[in-house]
Amino acid sequence: MELAILAKCLLLGLVILWIQIHGNKGCFETERLALLDFKEFVGSNGLDVDYLLSSWVDNSTSDCCKWERVKCNSTTGHVTDLSLNNTRQLDIERVLFSDDENVWFVKFSMFQQLKELRGLNLSYNRIGGFIDDTDFETLSELKKLEVLDLSANYFNNSILSPLNNLTSLKTLILRRNVMEGSFPSKGMFYLNSSLRTSN
Ligand SMILES: *[C@@H]1O[C@H](CO)[C@@H](O)[C@H](O)[C@H]1NC(C)=O
Ligand SMILES: *[C@@H]1O[C@H](CO)[C@@H](O)[C@H](O)[C@H]1NC(C)=O
Ligand SMILES: *[C@@H]1O[C@H](CO)[C@@H](O)[C@H](O)[C@H]1NC(C)=O
Ligand SMILES: *[C@@H]1O[C@H](CO)[C@@H](O)[C@H](O)[C@H]1NC(C)=O
Ligand SMILES: *[C@@H]1O[C@H](CO)[C@@H](O)[C@H](O)[C@H]1NC(C)=O
Ligand SMILES: *[C@@H]1O[C@H](CO)[C@@H](O)[C@H](O)[C@H]1NC(C)=O
Ligand SMILES: *[C@@H]1O[C@H](CO)[C@@H](O)[C@H](O)[C@H]1NC(C)=O
């Protein structure tokens, strides 16, 4: 009798262990959909996303943690890093302010679902700004964001004030944008940046 109970407990333990090892199907559905939203948005800006983000496929069995440019925490399965630098994969030096062709605007609310995001690299994208003010403010939903690289885009001073809401930010890189003047003193994060002034 005792032995039977022990055996049952053991079996239950094994089942739970098996579920823990095999049950993690990869990324969270909300995060997968948010990434697909971004891909669709990039595509709507005229970029060839089938080539540029080819591993980002709209298939519920596809684990977005294995997609290019995406990193997850292997324990939690949440997306923690997005390397969306140089989305167009252009020659990085040629890209720089040779002209202002193909400037596009980003919808930051797409990143809102990625609650565990720690690093976001949007550098070298020729992003001209955001869709509207409330959109950029949704970035403040990213309570864990520590590293934000916005360098080599066309961001102007209007992004500075909303950035102040990113309380966990440790590194903000704003090199090569079109900012003017001196920074408002904020004292909430380090600003490791050299400014390109518009002239
Ligand atoms: C989704 O991915 C699975 C496994 O990679 C594949 O077998 C299936 O055909 C795909 N479904 C669609 C609709 O592409
Ligand atoms: C993954 O998440 C767990 C739980 O939040 C955390 O303890 C761990 O440090 C994270 N791992 C990495 C590599 O960030
Ligand atoms: C972001 O991407 C750029 C361009 O590839 C790279 O030079 C830079 O080091 C990256 N930033 C961070 C914080 O990793
Ligand atoms: C993006 O930046 C990382 C470094 O953070 C670099 O390894 C990678 O090659 C860059 N991707 C592109 C397409 O430039
Ligand atoms: C600064 O960027 C914002 C957001 O993209 C835009 O609405 C605004 O017109 C820009 N301001 C200047 C002075 O270019
Ligand atoms: C950002 O912070 C300002 C005050 O610094 C506040 O008025 C605003 O509501 C905050 N925005 C969000 C989206 O949290
Ligand atoms: C940014 O500057 C701070 C203070 O000087 C420094 O501690 C930190 O390591 C720097 N971060 C990077 C990514 O260079």
PDB file of C-alpha atoms and ligand atoms in Angstrom, residues 104-106 127-133 136 154-159 178 180, ligand 5:
ATOM      1  CA  TRP A 104      10.601  55.917 -42.427  1.00  0.00           C
ATOM      2  CA  PHE A 105       8.634  56.271 -39.233  1.00  0.00           C
ATOM      3  CA  VAL A 106       8.313  53.681 -36.513  1.00  0.00           C
ATOM      4  CA  ILE A 127      14.136  56.308 -38.803  1.00  0.00           C
ATOM      5  CA  GLY A 128      12.732  59.807 -39.067  1.00  0.00           C
ATOM      6  CA  GLY A 129      10.723  59.642 -35.866  1.00  0.00           C
ATOM      7  CA  PHE A 130       7.598  58.110 -34.525  1.00  0.00           C
ATOM      8  CA  ILE A 131       4.003  58.038 -35.655  1.00  0.00           C
ATOM      9  CA  ASP A 132       2.753  60.439 -32.979  1.00  0.00           C
ATOM     10  CA  ASP A 133       3.616  61.627 -29.464  1.00  0.00           C
ATOM     11  CA  PHE A 136       6.607  57.208 -28.532  1.00  0.00           C
ATOM     12  CA  TYR A 154      16.906  61.103 -37.858  1.00  0.00           C
ATOM     13  CA  PHE A 155      15.588  61.517 -34.339  1.00  0.00           C
ATOM     14  CA  ASN A 156      15.325  65.090 -33.114  1.00  0.00           C
ATOM     15  CA  ASN A 157      14.997  66.561 -29.636  1.00  0.00           C
ATOM     16  CA  SER A 158      11.361  65.561 -29.355  1.00  0.00           C
ATOM     17  CA  ILE A 159      12.375  62.093 -28.209  1.00  0.00           C
ATOM     18  CA  VAL A 178      19.629  65.420 -35.734  1.00  0.00           C
ATOM     19  CA  GLU A 180      20.248  70.443 -31.410  1.00  0.00           C
TER      20      GLU A 180
HETATM   21  C1  LIG B   5      10.859  66.081 -34.631  1.00  0.00           C
HETATM   22  O1  LIG B   5      10.365  64.736 -34.742  1.00  0.00           O
HETATM   23  C2  LIG B   5       8.973  64.676 -34.526  1.00  0.00           C
HETATM   24  C3  LIG B   5       8.581  63.202 -34.451  1.00  0.00           C
HETATM   25  O2  LIG B   5       9.002  62.483 -35.554  1.00  0.00           O
HETATM   26  C4  LIG B   5       8.256  65.440 -35.644  1.00  0.00           C
HETATM   27  O3  LIG B   5       6.852  65.366 -35.458  1.00  0.00           O
HETATM   28  C5  LIG B   5       8.694  66.870 -35.590  1.00  0.00           C
HETATM   29  O4  LIG B   5       8.145  67.578 -36.699  1.00  0.00           O
HETATM   30  C6  LIG B   5      10.207  66.994 -35.655  1.00  0.00           C
HETATM   31  N1  LIG B   5      10.592  68.377 -35.368  1.00  0.00           N
HETATM   32  C7  LIG B   5      11.434  69.040 -36.144  1.00  0.00           C
HETATM   33  C8  LIG B   5      11.764  70.414 -35.693  1.00  0.00           C
HETATM   34  O5  LIG B   5      11.903  68.561 -37.168  1.00  0.00           O
END
